[in-house]
Short mmCIF file of N, CA and C in Angstrom, two decimals:
data_model
loop_
_atom_site.label_atom_id
_atom_site.label_comp_id
_atom_site.label_asym_id
_atom_site.label_seq_id
_atom_site.Cartn_x
_atom_site.Cartn_y
_atom_site.Cartn_z
N ASN A 178 0.72 -1.72 -0.66
CA ASN A 178 0.40 -0.15 0.37
C ASN A 178 1.47 0.86 0.18
N GLU A 179 1.68 0.81 -0.99
CA GLU A 179 2.56 2.10 -0.90
C GLU A 179 2.00 3.58 -1.26
N GLY A 180 1.53 3.45 -2.30
CA GLY A 180 0.94 4.21 -3.63
C GLY A 180 -0.48 5.04 -2.96
N CYS A 181 -1.26 4.08 -1.54
CA CYS A 181 -1.90 4.47 -1.08
C CYS A 181 -1.96 5.68 -0.18
N THR A 182 -2.47 6.73 -0.24
CA THR A 182 -1.94 8.21 0.73
C THR A 182 -4.01 8.65 1.78
N PRO A 183 -3.25 8.94 3.35
CA PRO A 183 -3.80 8.59 3.78
C PRO A 183 -5.51 9.81 3.88
N PRO A 184 -6.77 9.77 3.97
CA PRO A 184 -7.44 10.39 3.51
C PRO A 184 -7.24 12.02 4.36
N LYS A 185 -8.23 12.87 3.61
CA LYS A 185 -7.81 14.28 4.18
C LYS A 185 -9.22 15.10 4.88
N HIS A 186 -8.77 14.88 6.18
CA HIS A 186 -9.95 14.92 7.55
C HIS A 186 -10.70 16.69 6.71
N LYS A 187 -12.33 16.77 6.82
CA LYS A 187 -12.42 18.94 6.71
C LYS A 187 -12.65 18.62 7.71
N ILE A 188 -12.06 20.17 8.11
CA ILE A 188 -12.04 20.26 9.75
C ILE A 188 -13.91 20.85 9.32
N ILE A 189 -14.12 22.40 8.78
CA ILE A 189 -15.60 22.60 8.41
C ILE A 189 -16.24 22.27 7.10
N ARG A 190 -17.35 20.77 7.19
CA ARG A 190 -17.53 20.95 6.73
C ARG A 190 -19.58 21.27 6.54
N ALA A 191 -20.01 20.92 6.14
CA ALA A 191 -21.50 21.83 5.42
C ALA A 191 -22.36 21.26 6.79
N ARG A 192 -22.30 19.85 7.25
CA ARG A 192 -23.55 19.87 8.59
C ARG A 192 -22.51 20.90 9.54
N THR A 193 -21.28 20.39 10.15
CA THR A 193 -20.85 21.80 10.98
C THR A 193 -21.07 23.77 11.12
N LEU A 194 -21.35 23.25 9.70
CA LEU A 194 -21.56 24.68 9.17
C LEU A 194 -23.10 24.92 9.90
N LEU A 195 -23.77 23.94 9.91
CA LEU A 195 -25.50 23.71 10.16
C LEU A 195 -25.57 23.58 10.76
N TYR A 196 -24.72 23.13 12.70
CA TYR A 196 -25.07 23.53 13.43
C TYR A 196 -24.83 24.74 13.99
N ALA A 197 -23.78 25.34 13.31
CA ALA A 197 -23.24 26.58 13.66
C ALA A 197 -24.42 27.72 14.18
N VAL A 198 -24.88 27.44 12.82
CA VAL A 198 -26.11 28.86 12.30
C VAL A 198 -27.09 28.66 13.90
N VAL A 199 -27.44 27.27 13.04
CA VAL A 199 -28.58 27.05 13.92
C VAL A 199 -28.28 27.22 15.27
N MET A 200 -26.97 27.18 16.37
CA MET A 200 -26.87 27.55 17.70
C MET A 200 -27.35 29.01 17.92
N SER A 201 -26.35 29.16 16.74
CA SER A 201 -26.40 31.02 16.69
C SER A 201 -27.55 32.03 16.92
N VAL A 202 -29.12 31.46 16.04
CA VAL A 202 -30.41 31.68 15.77
C VAL A 202 -30.92 31.36 17.18
N ILE A 203 -30.17 30.25 17.59
CA ILE A 203 -31.12 29.62 19.08
C ILE A 203 -30.51 31.36 20.29
N GLY A 204 -29.53 30.86 20.00
CA GLY A 204 -28.76 32.17 21.26
C GLY A 204 -28.93 33.36 21.28
N VAL A 205 -28.77 34.15 20.05
CA VAL A 205 -29.80 35.96 19.56
C VAL A 205 -31.18 35.70 19.96
N LEU A 206 -31.72 34.17 19.68
CA LEU A 206 -33.77 34.30 20.34
C LEU A 206 -33.49 34.63 21.53
N MET A 207 -32.52 34.05 22.04
CA MET A 207 -32.73 33.64 24.14
C MET A 207 -32.81 34.79 24.03
N VAL A 208 -31.06 35.32 23.69
CA VAL A 208 -31.03 36.97 24.23
C VAL A 208 -32.05 38.42 23.74
N TRP A 209 -32.07 37.64 22.94
CA TRP A 209 -33.49 39.33 22.50
C TRP A 209 -35.06 38.77 23.71
N GLY A 210 -35.86 37.45 23.92
CA GLY A 210 -36.37 37.31 24.31
C GLY A 210 -35.99 37.61 25.70
N LEU A 211 -34.79 37.09 26.27
CA LEU A 211 -34.19 38.12 27.81
C LEU A 211 -34.69 39.99 28.06
N ALA A 212 -34.05 40.22 26.80
CA ALA A 212 -34.05 41.41 26.74
C ALA A 212 -35.23 42.26 26.69
N THR A 213 -35.67 41.81 25.74
CA THR A 213 -37.47 42.59 25.78
C THR A 213 -38.34 41.99 26.24
N LYS A 214 -38.01 41.06 27.63
CA LYS A 214 -39.36 40.91 28.50
C LYS A 214 -39.53 41.88 29.25
N SER A 215 -40.83 42.08 29.08
CA SER A 215 -41.92 42.75 30.32
C SER A 215 -41.63 42.82 31.46
N THR A 216 -41.59 43.66 32.24
CA THR A 216 -41.38 43.11 33.66
C THR A 216 -42.53 43.47 34.46
N LEU A 217 -43.81 44.06 33.77
CA LEU A 217 -44.74 43.98 34.44
C LEU A 217 -46.63 43.08 33.61
N GLU A 218 -47.06 42.81 34.62
CA GLU A 218 -48.27 42.42 34.08
C GLU A 218 -49.38 42.71 34.92
N ALA A 219 -50.14 43.16 34.76
CA ALA A 219 -51.12 43.35 35.07
C ALA A 219 -53.24 42.45 34.56
N ASN A 220 -54.03 42.31 36.05
CA ASN A 220 -54.90 41.50 35.37
C ASN A 220 -55.87 41.73 35.54
N VAL A 221 -56.81 42.20 34.74
CA VAL A 221 -58.29 42.71 35.93
C VAL A 221 -59.26 41.57 35.79
N LEU A 222 -60.00 40.96 36.44
CA LEU A 222 -60.99 40.16 37.21
C LEU A 222 -62.12 40.74 37.04
N LYS A 223 -63.41 40.95 36.28
CA LYS A 223 -65.11 41.30 36.89
C LYS A 223 -65.18 40.14 37.88
N ASP A 224 -65.74 41.23 39.07
CA ASP A 224 -66.36 40.44 39.68
C ASP A 224 -68.20 39.75 39.46
N ARG A 225 -67.89 38.27 39.69
CA ARG A 225 -69.76 37.74 38.58
C ARG A 225 -70.87 37.82 39.50
N SER A 226 -70.62 37.53 40.88
CA SER A 226 -72.10 38.16 41.41
C SER A 226 -71.86 38.87 43.09
N PRO A 227 -72.69 40.71 42.64
CA PRO A 227 -73.06 40.36 41.92
C PRO A 227 -72.84 41.15 41.12
N PRO A 228 -73.23 41.13 39.68
CA PRO A 228 -72.30 41.78 38.16
C PRO A 228 -72.87 43.17 38.11
N TYR A 229 -73.69 43.72 39.22
CA TYR A 229 -73.92 44.92 39.61
C TYR A 229 -74.61 45.59 41.01
N VAL A 230 -74.63 46.37 41.74
CA VAL A 230 -74.89 47.28 42.60
C VAL A 230 -75.79 48.26 42.10
N LEU A 231 -76.77 48.72 43.06
CA LEU A 231 -77.45 50.08 42.70
C LEU A 231 -77.17 50.85 44.38
N LEU A 232 -76.98 51.63 43.73
CA LEU A 232 -75.87 52.79 44.88
C LEU A 232 -77.19 53.72 45.29
N SER A 233 -77.10 53.96 46.69
CA SER A 233 -78.30 55.09 46.95
C SER A 233 -79.16 55.94 46.20
N ASP A 234 -77.16 56.97 45.56
CA ASP A 234 -77.70 58.18 44.79
C ASP A 234 -78.15 57.84 43.65
N GLY A 235 -78.94 56.54 43.55
CA GLY A 235 -78.84 55.83 41.54
C GLY A 235 -78.10 55.60 40.86
N ARG A 236 -76.80 56.14 40.52
CA ARG A 236 -75.93 55.49 40.41
C ARG A 236 -75.27 54.14 40.42
N ILE A 237 -74.84 53.13 39.18
CA ILE A 237 -74.82 51.63 39.56
C ILE A 237 -73.35 51.72 39.75
N GLN A 238 -72.72 50.75 40.22
CA GLN A 238 -71.28 49.88 40.91
C GLN A 238 -71.18 48.51 40.30
N ASN A 239 -69.75 48.98 39.47
CA ASN A 239 -69.79 47.00 39.89
C ASN A 239 -68.31 46.75 40.60
N GLY A 240 -67.96 45.44 40.28
CA GLY A 240 -66.82 45.44 41.54
C GLY A 240 -65.28 44.74 40.18
N TYR A 241 -64.07 45.05 40.33
CA TYR A 241 -63.89 44.46 40.16
C TYR A 241 -62.03 44.19 40.50
N THR A 242 -61.30 42.99 40.64
CA THR A 242 -60.31 42.54 41.06
C THR A 242 -58.90 42.78 40.17
N LEU A 243 -57.82 43.53 40.27
CA LEU A 243 -56.80 44.09 39.93
C LEU A 243 -55.13 43.47 40.21
N LYS A 244 -55.39 42.37 39.11
CA LYS A 244 -53.62 41.64 40.59
C LYS A 244 -52.64 42.22 39.84
N LEU A 245 -51.00 42.68 39.96
CA LEU A 245 -50.24 43.72 39.18
C LEU A 245 -49.29 42.85 39.81
N VAL A 246 -48.20 42.35 38.80
CA VAL A 246 -47.09 41.17 38.53
C VAL A 246 -45.93 41.63 38.40
N ASN A 247 -45.36 42.52 39.22
CA ASN A 247 -44.18 43.19 39.44
C ASN A 247 -42.20 42.22 38.96
N LYS A 248 -41.93 42.22 38.38
CA LYS A 248 -40.88 40.76 38.18
C LYS A 248 -39.58 41.62 37.68
N ALA A 249 -39.91 43.14 37.82
CA ALA A 249 -38.25 43.61 38.53
C ALA A 249 -37.79 43.66 39.65
N SER A 250 -36.45 43.58 40.03
CA SER A 250 -36.17 43.28 41.59
C SER A 250 -36.33 44.46 42.43
N GLU A 251 -36.35 45.76 42.07
CA GLU A 251 -37.06 47.17 42.89
C GLU A 251 -38.41 47.15 42.53
N PRO A 252 -38.64 47.61 44.09
CA PRO A 252 -40.09 48.20 43.89
C PRO A 252 -40.64 48.77 43.03
N ARG A 253 -41.54 49.21 43.15
CA ARG A 253 -42.18 50.33 41.23
C ARG A 253 -43.60 51.23 42.45
N THR A 254 -43.85 52.02 41.54
CA THR A 254 -45.33 53.02 41.66
C THR A 254 -46.18 53.19 40.33
N MET A 255 -47.07 52.14 40.65
CA MET A 255 -47.87 51.99 39.40
C MET A 255 -48.82 53.18 38.36
N LEU A 256 -49.23 53.70 38.10
CA LEU A 256 -50.60 54.76 37.44
C LEU A 256 -51.39 54.17 37.03
N LEU A 257 -53.17 53.86 37.89
CA LEU A 257 -53.87 53.13 37.35
C LEU A 257 -54.90 54.03 37.20
N ASP A 258 -55.62 54.08 35.40
CA ASP A 258 -56.36 54.79 35.03
C ASP A 258 -57.60 53.82 34.39
N VAL A 259 -58.68 54.93 34.43
CA VAL A 259 -60.12 53.67 34.16
C VAL A 259 -60.38 54.26 33.59
N ALA A 260 -60.85 53.97 31.67
CA ALA A 260 -61.95 54.56 31.39
C ALA A 260 -62.71 53.76 30.57
N GLY A 261 -63.50 54.80 29.58
CA GLY A 261 -64.65 54.22 28.83
C GLY A 261 -66.00 54.69 28.85
N LEU A 262 -66.95 54.94 29.97
CA LEU A 262 -67.69 55.79 29.93
C LEU A 262 -67.77 57.69 30.70
N GLU A 263 -68.88 57.71 30.42
CA GLU A 263 -68.95 60.04 30.20
C GLU A 263 -69.59 59.06 31.59
N GLY A 264 -69.12 60.04 32.86
CA GLY A 264 -70.03 59.90 34.39
C GLY A 264 -68.96 58.67 35.50
N LEU A 265 -67.77 58.40 34.22
CA LEU A 265 -66.45 56.95 35.84
C LEU A 265 -66.69 57.48 36.65
N SER A 266 -66.53 57.06 37.63
CA SER A 266 -64.80 57.37 39.07
C SER A 266 -65.44 56.33 39.61
N PHE A 267 -64.05 55.76 40.31
CA PHE A 267 -63.77 54.65 40.78
C PHE A 267 -62.74 54.79 42.19
N LYS A 268 -63.16 54.01 42.92
CA LYS A 268 -61.88 54.45 44.24
C LYS A 268 -60.92 52.73 44.43
N VAL A 269 -60.43 52.43 44.97
CA VAL A 269 -59.92 51.43 45.41
C VAL A 269 -59.74 51.10 47.09
N ILE A 270 -60.69 50.03 46.78
CA ILE A 270 -60.45 49.88 48.73
C ILE A 270 -59.43 50.14 49.29
N GLY A 271 -58.88 50.40 50.87
CA GLY A 271 -58.58 50.36 50.94
C GLY A 271 -57.12 52.03 50.78
N MET A 272 -57.89 51.95 49.79
CA MET A 272 -56.85 53.52 49.28
C MET A 272 -57.94 54.80 49.72
N ASP A 273 -57.29 56.58 50.22
CA ASP A 273 -57.94 57.01 50.30
C ASP A 273 -57.37 57.81 48.47
N HIS A 274 -58.96 57.24 47.55
CA HIS A 274 -59.02 58.40 46.65
C HIS A 274 -60.26 57.46 46.07
N GLU A 275 -60.82 58.70 45.48
CA GLU A 275 -62.05 58.85 44.83
C GLU A 275 -62.37 59.67 43.40
N GLY A 276 -62.42 58.94 42.33
CA GLY A 276 -62.57 59.78 41.25
C GLY A 276 -62.54 59.23 40.33
N SER A 277 -62.11 60.47 38.94
CA SER A 277 -61.85 59.74 37.93
C SER A 277 -60.34 59.87 37.17
N GLU A 278 -59.22 60.71 38.22
CA GLU A 278 -58.21 61.23 38.26
C GLU A 278 -57.50 60.25 38.00
N THR A 279 -55.17 59.69 37.90
CA THR A 279 -55.20 58.34 37.57
C THR A 279 -54.64 58.32 38.57
N LEU A 280 -54.38 57.34 39.72
CA LEU A 280 -54.58 57.26 40.90
C LEU A 280 -52.99 56.32 40.81
N GLU A 281 -52.09 56.25 41.63
CA GLU A 281 -50.55 55.52 42.50
C GLU A 281 -51.20 54.43 42.94
N LEU A 282 -50.14 52.99 42.23
CA LEU A 282 -50.81 51.54 43.10
C LEU A 282 -48.60 51.29 43.72
N PRO A 283 -48.85 50.90 45.06
CA PRO A 283 -47.55 50.60 45.04
C PRO A 283 -47.06 49.47 45.21
N VAL A 284 -46.15 48.48 44.75
CA VAL A 284 -46.53 47.45 44.00
C VAL A 284 -44.88 46.76 44.47
N GLU A 285 -44.82 45.71 44.96
CA GLU A 285 -43.37 45.50 45.82
C GLU A 285 -42.47 44.62 44.39
N GLY A 286 -41.68 44.39 44.99
CA GLY A 286 -40.45 44.30 44.11
C GLY A 286 -40.03 42.83 43.78
N PHE A 287 -40.48 41.44 42.39
CA PHE A 287 -40.81 40.51 42.71
C PHE A 287 -42.05 40.26 43.26
N GLY A 288 -42.82 40.47 43.04
CA GLY A 288 -44.12 40.10 43.80
C GLY A 288 -45.75 40.80 43.33
N VAL A 289 -46.44 40.01 43.63
CA VAL A 289 -48.23 40.33 43.87
C VAL A 289 -48.79 41.22 44.42
N ASP A 290 -49.14 41.96 43.90
CA ASP A 290 -50.66 43.12 44.69
C ASP A 290 -51.58 42.24 43.74
N ARG A 291 -53.08 42.39 45.20
CA ARG A 291 -53.76 42.71 44.70
C ARG A 291 -54.79 43.99 44.99
N TYR A 292 -55.64 44.67 44.05
CA TYR A 292 -56.85 45.22 44.51
C TYR A 292 -57.79 45.21 44.31
N ARG A 293 -58.75 46.13 44.71
CA ARG A 293 -60.20 45.80 45.17
C ARG A 293 -60.44 46.91 44.41
N ILE A 294 -61.42 46.66 42.60
CA ILE A 294 -61.89 48.26 42.96
C ILE A 294 -63.19 48.62 42.43
N LEU A 295 -63.78 49.32 42.76
CA LEU A 295 -64.96 50.16 42.64
C LEU A 295 -64.94 50.95 41.61
N VAL A 296 -65.97 50.47 40.71
CA VAL A 296 -66.10 51.60 39.07
C VAL A 296 -67.79 51.76 39.25
N ALA A 297 -67.74 53.12 39.17
CA ALA A 297 -69.58 53.75 39.45
C ALA A 297 -69.33 54.51 38.14
N ALA A 298 -70.46 54.38 37.35
CA ALA A 298 -71.22 55.10 36.71
C ALA A 298 -73.08 55.85 36.58
N GLU A 299 -73.41 56.32 35.83
CA GLU A 299 -75.05 56.92 35.18
C GLU A 299 -75.74 55.64 35.96
N ALA A 300 -76.33 56.14 36.45
CA ALA A 300 -77.96 54.49 35.95
C ALA A 300 -78.10 54.31 34.72
N GLY A 301 -78.36 54.79 33.57
CA GLY A 301 -79.09 54.87 32.35
C GLY A 301 -77.10 54.46 31.62
N ALA A 302 -75.90 54.17 32.70
CA ALA A 302 -75.39 53.14 31.61
C ALA A 302 -75.59 52.31 30.93
N PRO A 303 -75.29 52.60 29.72
CA PRO A 303 -75.02 50.81 28.68
C PRO A 303 -74.63 49.83 28.76
N ARG A 304 -74.32 48.91 28.31
CA ARG A 304 -72.89 48.04 28.72
C ARG A 304 -71.71 48.15 27.90
N ARG A 305 -70.83 48.02 28.22
CA ARG A 305 -70.14 49.08 27.57
C ARG A 305 -68.57 48.37 27.78
N GLN A 306 -68.01 48.59 27.00
CA GLN A 306 -66.11 47.84 27.56
C GLN A 306 -65.64 49.25 27.72
N ILE A 307 -65.20 49.07 28.93
CA ILE A 307 -63.81 50.29 29.73
C ILE A 307 -62.69 49.56 30.07
N THR A 308 -61.89 50.16 30.27
CA THR A 308 -60.27 50.33 29.81
C THR A 308 -59.00 50.80 30.89
N PHE A 309 -58.99 49.31 31.49
CA PHE A 309 -57.88 49.82 32.61
C PHE A 309 -57.00 49.37 32.60
N THR A 310 -56.08 50.59 33.04
CA THR A 310 -54.51 51.23 31.92
C THR A 310 -53.52 51.15 33.25
N VAL A 311 -52.65 50.35 33.32
CA VAL A 311 -51.75 50.15 34.64
C VAL A 311 -50.64 50.52 34.01
N LYS A 312 -49.63 51.72 34.35
CA LYS A 312 -48.48 52.27 33.93
C LYS A 312 -47.31 52.48 34.89
N ASP A 313 -46.03 52.42 34.62
CA ASP A 313 -45.35 52.44 35.35
C ASP A 313 -44.23 53.74 35.92
N ALA A 314 -44.23 54.32 36.31
CA ALA A 314 -44.40 55.98 36.55
C ALA A 314 -42.74 56.78 36.11
N GLU A 315 -42.20 55.32 36.27
CA GLU A 315 -40.82 55.93 36.21
C GLU A 315 -40.31 54.85 34.20
N THR A 316 -41.06 54.60 33.26
CA THR A 316 -40.46 53.95 32.74
C THR A 316 -41.90 54.17 31.85
N GLY A 317 -42.91 54.03 32.35
CA GLY A 317 -43.33 54.14 31.03
C GLY A 317 -44.07 52.84 30.49
N GLU A 318 -44.01 51.54 31.20
CA GLU A 318 -44.02 50.47 30.42
C GLU A 318 -45.96 50.59 31.12
N ALA A 319 -46.80 50.09 30.14
CA ALA A 319 -48.11 49.77 30.67
C ALA A 319 -48.74 49.20 30.20
N ASP A 320 -49.77 48.10 30.60
CA ASP A 320 -50.51 46.62 29.91
C ASP A 320 -51.63 47.38 30.46
N VAL A 321 -52.30 46.69 29.47
CA VAL A 321 -53.85 47.53 28.94
C VAL A 321 -54.70 46.73 29.09
N ASN A 322 -55.77 46.64 29.64
CA ASN A 322 -57.04 45.40 29.69
C ASN A 322 -58.41 46.05 29.77
N ILE A 323 -59.21 45.06 28.78
CA ILE A 323 -60.47 45.87 28.74
C ILE A 323 -62.08 44.66 29.24
N SER A 324 -62.58 45.08 30.26
CA SER A 324 -63.23 44.05 31.08
C SER A 324 -64.85 44.52 30.67
N SER A 325 -65.64 44.41 30.86
CA SER A 325 -67.00 44.59 31.15
C SER A 325 -67.59 45.86 32.37
N PHE A 326 -68.34 46.71 31.25
CA PHE A 326 -69.38 46.97 32.81
C PHE A 326 -70.69 47.10 31.84
N ARG A 327 -71.87 46.03 33.36
CA ARG A 327 -73.16 45.77 33.29
C ARG A 327 -74.29 46.97 34.09
N GLY A 328 -74.91 47.19 33.55
CA GLY A 328 -75.88 47.89 34.19
C GLY A 328 -77.44 47.39 34.24
N ALA A 329 -78.14 48.01 35.08
CA ALA A 329 -79.33 47.03 35.57
C ALA A 329 -80.25 47.20 34.13
N GLU A 330 -79.96 47.45 33.56
CA GLU A 330 -80.59 46.14 31.76
C GLU A 330 -80.56 45.63 31.34
N GLN A 331 -79.70 45.04 32.28
CA GLN A 331 -78.70 43.76 31.46
C GLN A 331 -79.61 42.55 32.36
#
């Protein structure tokens, strides 16, 4: 076997290049996912029973539970705004606020906080969609939830 030459080994093969490209794409997607990950989550759940309450002044009130998830390590202040009906007002149980202005809600770092919200509107208000907007006071990161407001005619 004097005329045989040893086989040449290719260092870079098509399969090796394919594996490198696939691993690079996965790595870039993971870095992008972590870099753009939301650090705020807000969920609004409407009370099922009773669907509404008729107040002594003739207005109609609906109850909601707001769950705020802060995925950041530091405590944050969130701004809550509720909109969607004429003459709408809201209050958060346990906080000294009532009206239609934006309300500040404290949220602990790496924490989940729950707030009870009572939304009131004029008696003739039709069933409508209302919007709960939660926004970080510093960064402006926001989460919007849409829920329904039920009145006496339903």
